[in-house]
Amino acid sequence: MSNKPPPTRMNLTTFKAKRVAAKKGYDLLKKKADALKMRFQAMLREIQKTKLAMSQEASDAFFSLSQAQYAAGDFRHKVIESVTTAEIRLENRIDNVAGVKLPVFTEVETGREKGENIGLTGGGGKIQNCREKFRVLLKALIKLASLQTSFVTLDEALKVTNRRVNALDSVTLPKIDGIIDYIVRELDELEREDFVRIKKVQANKIELAKLEQAKLDAEAASGAAPPVFTPSDADIMAAFEPAADADVVF
């Protein structure tokens, strides 16, 4: 059985409305996909830039750590003892890009630990320099984590949007167009059939009228008048005979 709808004017109007709605949805999704793609490419460039910068910052941080250890010895246990709370905490907010919610991490400094006693015996400047270098590296890591998390979310949203755009462009719209073309062709064929049928009926009426006129013309040419029924006196009297109402009882 064919899955095509009946070729009626109502179905034609319905599928034209569906075509308009599908085209509008396609245009909106295409704009969304373009916006996501632009943000995706910008984010990819930012990730690459951040990774390059972070590699240099990591190199500087660990080099400063080596300098501090050379100047002050092993001070890890002193750092652990001096830390009571985290100096940097993370806050999570949502960035909306074309309807896609992207997580963004930002660092918040809660206050620096004093730790003046670290490095008093030697290498204090190197330790402070090492602390600053690792603070910069930590911020770069937070930025990179935020970018990569948003990048993964954006990549998935972009794939879903592109699939929807391709489905509308390659499946839905061509299917609706095919149904509309089918209904239009069938309606045109029905109109042609109705036109031929009407012409045949008119031709038959004209032919019958011609035959009737020819018959009348033939009778007029022969001089014979058409028979006219004239009731006789006997027929008139017979209508009033009692026998005609024999079944009536008074």
GROMACS .gro file of C-alpha atoms in nm:
model
  250
    1MET     CA    1   0.000   0.000   0.000
    2SER     CA    2   0.130   0.343  -0.092
    3ASN     CA    3   0.212   0.574   0.197
    4LYS     CA    4   0.124   0.882  -0.007
    5PRO     CA    5  -0.175   1.082   0.114
    6PRO     CA    6  -0.494   1.117  -0.093
    7PRO     CA    7  -0.457   1.389  -0.358
    8THR     CA    8  -0.699   1.647  -0.219
    9ARG     CA    9  -0.691   2.024  -0.191
   10MET     CA   10  -0.691   1.997   0.188
   11ASN     CA   11  -0.382   1.773   0.188
   12LEU     CA   12  -0.211   2.007  -0.057
   13THR     CA   13  -0.269   2.301   0.178
   14THR     CA   14  -0.154   2.093   0.477
   15PHE     CA   15   0.173   1.986   0.317
   16LYS     CA   16   0.246   2.335   0.189
   17ALA     CA   17   0.216   2.457   0.549
   18LYS     CA   18   0.448   2.174   0.660
   19ARG     CA   19   0.693   2.277   0.389
   20VAL     CA   20   0.697   2.636   0.518
   21ALA     CA   21   0.748   2.518   0.879
   22ALA     CA   22   1.026   2.276   0.780
   23LYS     CA   23   1.204   2.545   0.576
   24LYS     CA   24   1.182   2.787   0.868
   25GLY     CA   25   1.322   2.523   1.103
   26TYR     CA   26   1.600   2.448   0.856
   27ASP     CA   27   1.697   2.816   0.833
   28LEU     CA   28   1.702   2.853   1.213
   29LEU     CA   29   1.909   2.538   1.263
   30LYS     CA   30   2.147   2.646   0.986
   31LYS     CA   31   2.204   2.979   1.161
   32LYS     CA   32   2.254   2.796   1.491
   33ALA     CA   33   2.504   2.558   1.330
   34ASP     CA   34   2.695   2.851   1.178
   35ALA     CA   35   2.710   3.029   1.515
   36LEU     CA   36   2.826   2.712   1.692
   37LYS     CA   37   3.086   2.649   1.422
   38MET     CA   38   3.229   3.000   1.459
   39ARG     CA   39   3.249   2.960   1.838
   40PHE     CA   40   3.394   2.611   1.792
   41GLN     CA   41   3.675   2.737   1.569
   42ALA     CA   42   3.748   3.032   1.798
   43MET     CA   43   3.758   2.800   2.099
   44LEU     CA   44   3.989   2.560   1.917
   45ARG     CA   45   4.232   2.842   1.841
   46GLU     CA   46   4.213   2.958   2.204
   47ILE     CA   47   4.287   2.605   2.329
   48GLN     CA   48   4.591   2.577   2.104
   49LYS     CA   49   4.713   2.919   2.217
   50THR     CA   50   4.658   2.831   2.584
   51LYS     CA   51   4.843   2.501   2.549
   52LEU     CA   52   5.142   2.672   2.393
   53ALA     CA   53   5.148   2.936   2.667
   54MET     CA   54   5.097   2.674   2.938
   55SER     CA   55   5.392   2.469   2.818
   56GLN     CA   56   5.618   2.770   2.867
   57GLU     CA   57   5.459   2.853   3.203
   58ALA     CA   58   5.502   2.493   3.319
   59SER     CA   59   5.865   2.501   3.215
   60ASP     CA   60   5.921   2.825   3.406
   61ALA     CA   61   5.737   2.695   3.713
   62PHE     CA   62   5.933   2.373   3.743
   63PHE     CA   63   6.259   2.553   3.671
   64SER     CA   64   6.182   2.794   3.956
   65LEU     CA   65   6.101   2.492   4.175
   66SER     CA   66   6.443   2.348   4.101
   67GLN     CA   67   6.603   2.681   4.188
   68ALA     CA   68   6.408   2.703   4.515
   69GLN     CA   69   6.501   2.348   4.613
   70TYR     CA   70   6.865   2.421   4.534
   71ALA     CA   71   6.859   2.736   4.746
   72ALA     CA   72   6.639   2.623   5.038
   73GLY     CA   73   6.659   2.247   5.027
   74ASP     CA   74   6.353   2.024   5.054
   75PHE     CA   75   6.080   2.255   5.186
   76ARG     CA   76   5.775   2.052   5.087
   77HIS     CA   77   5.686   1.955   5.444
   78LYS     CA   78   5.705   2.320   5.550
   79VAL     CA   79   5.463   2.419   5.273
   80ILE     CA   80   5.221   2.143   5.371
   81GLU     CA   81   5.231   2.249   5.736
   82SER     CA   82   5.169   2.615   5.652
   83VAL     CA   83   4.864   2.556   5.431
   84THR     CA   84   4.529   2.571   5.612
   85THR     CA   85   4.286   2.673   5.336
   86ALA     CA   86   4.296   2.682   4.958
   87GLU     CA   87   4.419   3.009   4.814
   88ILE     CA   88   4.224   2.960   4.489
   89ARG     CA   89   3.877   2.814   4.447
   90LEU     CA   90   3.671   2.750   4.137
   91GLU     CA   91   3.337   2.897   4.042
   92ASN     CA   92   3.123   2.747   3.771
   93ARG     CA   93   2.897   2.958   3.551
   94ILE     CA   94   2.702   2.884   3.234
   95ASP     CA   95   2.768   3.055   2.902
   96ASN     CA   96   2.479   3.037   2.653
   97VAL     CA   97   2.579   3.011   2.287
   98ALA     CA   98   2.285   2.978   2.044
   99GLY     CA   99   2.086   2.785   2.301
  100VAL     CA  100   2.377   2.559   2.402
  101LYS     CA  101   2.484   2.584   2.767
  102LEU     CA  102   2.861   2.574   2.806
  103PRO     CA  103   3.027   2.537   3.149
  104VAL     CA  104   3.290   2.799   3.226
  105PHE     CA  105   3.533   2.776   3.520
  106THR     CA  106   3.672   3.088   3.683
  107GLU     CA  107   3.924   3.111   3.967
  108VAL     CA  108   3.854   3.303   4.285
  109GLU     CA  109   4.134   3.393   4.525
  110THR     CA  110   4.023   3.346   4.885
  111GLY     CA  111   4.337   3.501   5.038
  112ARG     CA  112   4.701   3.418   5.033
  113GLU     CA  113   4.874   3.218   5.300
  114LYS     CA  114   5.136   3.408   5.484
  115GLY     CA  115   5.406   3.147   5.521
  116GLU     CA  116   5.672   3.404   5.612
  117ASN     CA  117   5.866   3.143   5.800
  118ILE     CA  118   5.931   2.944   5.485
  119GLY     CA  119   6.276   3.021   5.353
  120LEU     CA  120   6.389   3.245   5.638
  121THR     CA  121   6.703   3.041   5.672
  122GLY     CA  122   6.776   3.081   5.302
  123GLY     CA  123   6.617   3.087   4.957
  124GLY     CA  124   6.307   3.287   5.057
  125GLY     CA  125   6.306   3.487   4.735
  126LYS     CA  126   6.333   3.174   4.525
  127ILE     CA  127   6.044   3.013   4.712
  128GLN     CA  128   5.820   3.317   4.662
  129ASN     CA  129   5.913   3.325   4.294
  130CYS     CA  130   5.830   2.955   4.268
  131ARG     CA  131   5.493   3.019   4.435
  132GLU     CA  132   5.407   3.294   4.187
  133LYS     CA  133   5.510   3.080   3.890
  134PHE     CA  134   5.293   2.791   4.004
  135ARG     CA  135   5.003   3.028   4.069
  136VAL     CA  136   5.025   3.144   3.707
  137LEU     CA  137   5.047   2.781   3.593
  138LEU     CA  138   4.740   2.690   3.800
  139LYS     CA  139   4.537   2.969   3.641
  140ALA     CA  140   4.644   2.850   3.297
  141LEU     CA  141   4.537   2.496   3.387
  142ILE     CA  142   4.197   2.623   3.505
  143LYS     CA  143   4.152   2.817   3.182
  144LEU     CA  144   4.250   2.515   2.974
  145ALA     CA  145   4.015   2.286   3.169
  146SER     CA  146   3.730   2.533   3.116
  147LEU     CA  147   3.802   2.559   2.744
  148GLN     CA  148   3.830   2.185   2.692
  149THR     CA  149   3.511   2.112   2.888
  150SER     CA  150   3.320   2.371   2.686
  151PHE     CA  151   3.485   2.242   2.369
  152VAL     CA  152   3.357   1.887   2.426
  153THR     CA  153   3.004   2.013   2.501
  154LEU     CA  154   3.010   2.242   2.199
  155ASP     CA  155   3.141   1.967   1.973
  156GLU     CA  156   2.856   1.734   2.069
  157ALA     CA  157   2.595   2.009   2.023
  158LEU     CA  158   2.742   2.097   1.683
  159LYS     CA  159   2.725   1.734   1.568
  160VAL     CA  160   2.361   1.704   1.676
  161THR     CA  161   2.270   2.032   1.506
  162ASN     CA  162   2.447   1.933   1.184
  163ARG     CA  163   2.264   1.600   1.181
  164ARG     CA  164   1.932   1.781   1.214
  165VAL     CA  165   2.022   2.026   0.939
  166ASN     CA  166   2.126   1.743   0.707
  167ALA     CA  167   1.810   1.546   0.789
  168LEU     CA  168   1.589   1.842   0.703
  169ASP     CA  169   1.785   1.923   0.388
  170SER     CA  170   1.827   1.567   0.259
  171VAL     CA  171   1.519   1.382   0.387
  172THR     CA  172   1.234   1.592   0.522
  173LEU     CA  173   1.221   1.875   0.268
  174PRO     CA  174   1.267   1.649  -0.040
  175LYS     CA  175   0.998   1.414   0.093
  176ILE     CA  176   0.750   1.698   0.144
  177ASP     CA  177   0.836   1.839  -0.200
  178GLY     CA  178   0.775   1.498  -0.355
  179ILE     CA  179   0.436   1.467  -0.187
  180ILE     CA  180   0.337   1.818  -0.298
  181ASP     CA  181   0.442   1.742  -0.657
  182TYR     CA  182   0.246   1.416  -0.646
  183ILE     CA  183  -0.070   1.588  -0.519
  184VAL     CA  184  -0.039   1.866  -0.778
  185ARG     CA  185   0.003   1.614  -1.062
  186GLU     CA  186  -0.292   1.409  -0.946
  187LEU     CA  187  -0.513   1.716  -0.907
  188ASP     CA  188  -0.417   1.833  -1.256
  189GLU     CA  189  -0.500   1.489  -1.393
  190LEU     CA  190  -0.837   1.493  -1.218
  191GLU     CA  191  -0.909   1.838  -1.358
  192ARG     CA  192  -0.827   1.717  -1.709
  193GLU     CA  193  -1.052   1.414  -1.663
  194ASP     CA  194  -1.335   1.635  -1.537
  195PHE     CA  195  -1.289   1.868  -1.832
  196VAL     CA  196  -1.305   1.579  -2.080
  197ARG     CA  197  -1.611   1.438  -1.903
  198ILE     CA  198  -1.789   1.774  -1.914
  199LYS     CA  199  -1.707   1.814  -2.282
  200LYS     CA  200  -1.850   1.469  -2.355
  201VAL     CA  201  -2.170   1.547  -2.164
  202GLN     CA  202  -2.209   1.873  -2.352
  203ALA     CA  203  -2.147   1.698  -2.683
  204ASN     CA  204  -2.412   1.435  -2.600
  205LYS     CA  205  -2.663   1.705  -2.510
  206ILE     CA  206  -2.593   1.889  -2.833
  207GLU     CA  207  -2.631   1.564  -3.030
  208LEU     CA  208  -2.964   1.484  -2.862
  209ALA     CA  209  -3.087   1.837  -2.927
  210LYS     CA  210  -2.991   1.805  -3.292
  211LEU     CA  211  -3.174   1.471  -3.323
  212GLU     CA  212  -3.486   1.614  -3.160
  213GLN     CA  213  -3.477   1.917  -3.384
  214ALA     CA  214  -3.429   1.698  -3.690
  215LYS     CA  215  -3.730   1.488  -3.589
  216LEU     CA  216  -3.944   1.798  -3.546
  217ASP     CA  217  -3.827   1.933  -3.878
  218ALA     CA  218  -3.912   1.602  -4.048
  219GLU     CA  219  -4.261   1.596  -3.899
  220ALA     CA  220  -4.320   1.956  -4.000
  221ALA     CA  221  -4.202   1.882  -4.353
  222SER     CA  222  -4.438   1.582  -4.391
  223GLY     CA  223  -4.739   1.797  -4.286
  224ALA     CA  224  -4.862   1.547  -4.025
  225ALA     CA  225  -4.976   1.711  -3.709
  226PRO     CA  226  -4.884   1.543  -3.387
  227PRO     CA  227  -5.169   1.323  -3.250
  228VAL     CA  228  -5.390   1.504  -3.000
  229PHE     CA  229  -5.610   1.300  -2.761
  230THR     CA  230  -5.970   1.430  -2.755
  231PRO     CA  231  -6.212   1.251  -2.518
  232SER     CA  232  -6.549   1.146  -2.668
  233ASP     CA  233  -6.897   1.194  -2.516
  234ALA     CA  234  -6.910   0.828  -2.417
  235ASP     CA  235  -6.583   0.858  -2.231
  236ILE     CA  236  -6.710   1.161  -2.046
  237MET     CA  237  -7.039   0.992  -1.945
  238ALA     CA  238  -6.858   0.673  -1.847
  239ALA     CA  239  -6.669   0.863  -1.586
  240PHE     CA  240  -6.997   0.933  -1.402
  241GLU     CA  241  -7.152   0.583  -1.422
  242PRO     CA  242  -7.242   0.422  -1.084
  243ALA     CA  243  -7.038   0.115  -1.176
  244ALA     CA  244  -6.724   0.321  -1.149
  245ASP     CA  245  -6.791   0.363  -0.774
  246ALA     CA  246  -6.925   0.016  -0.699
  247ASP     CA  247  -6.695  -0.029  -0.403
  248VAL     CA  248  -6.813   0.291  -0.232
  249VAL     CA  249  -7.070   0.222   0.044
  250PHE     CA  250  -7.308   0.499   0.153
   0.00000   0.00000   0.00000
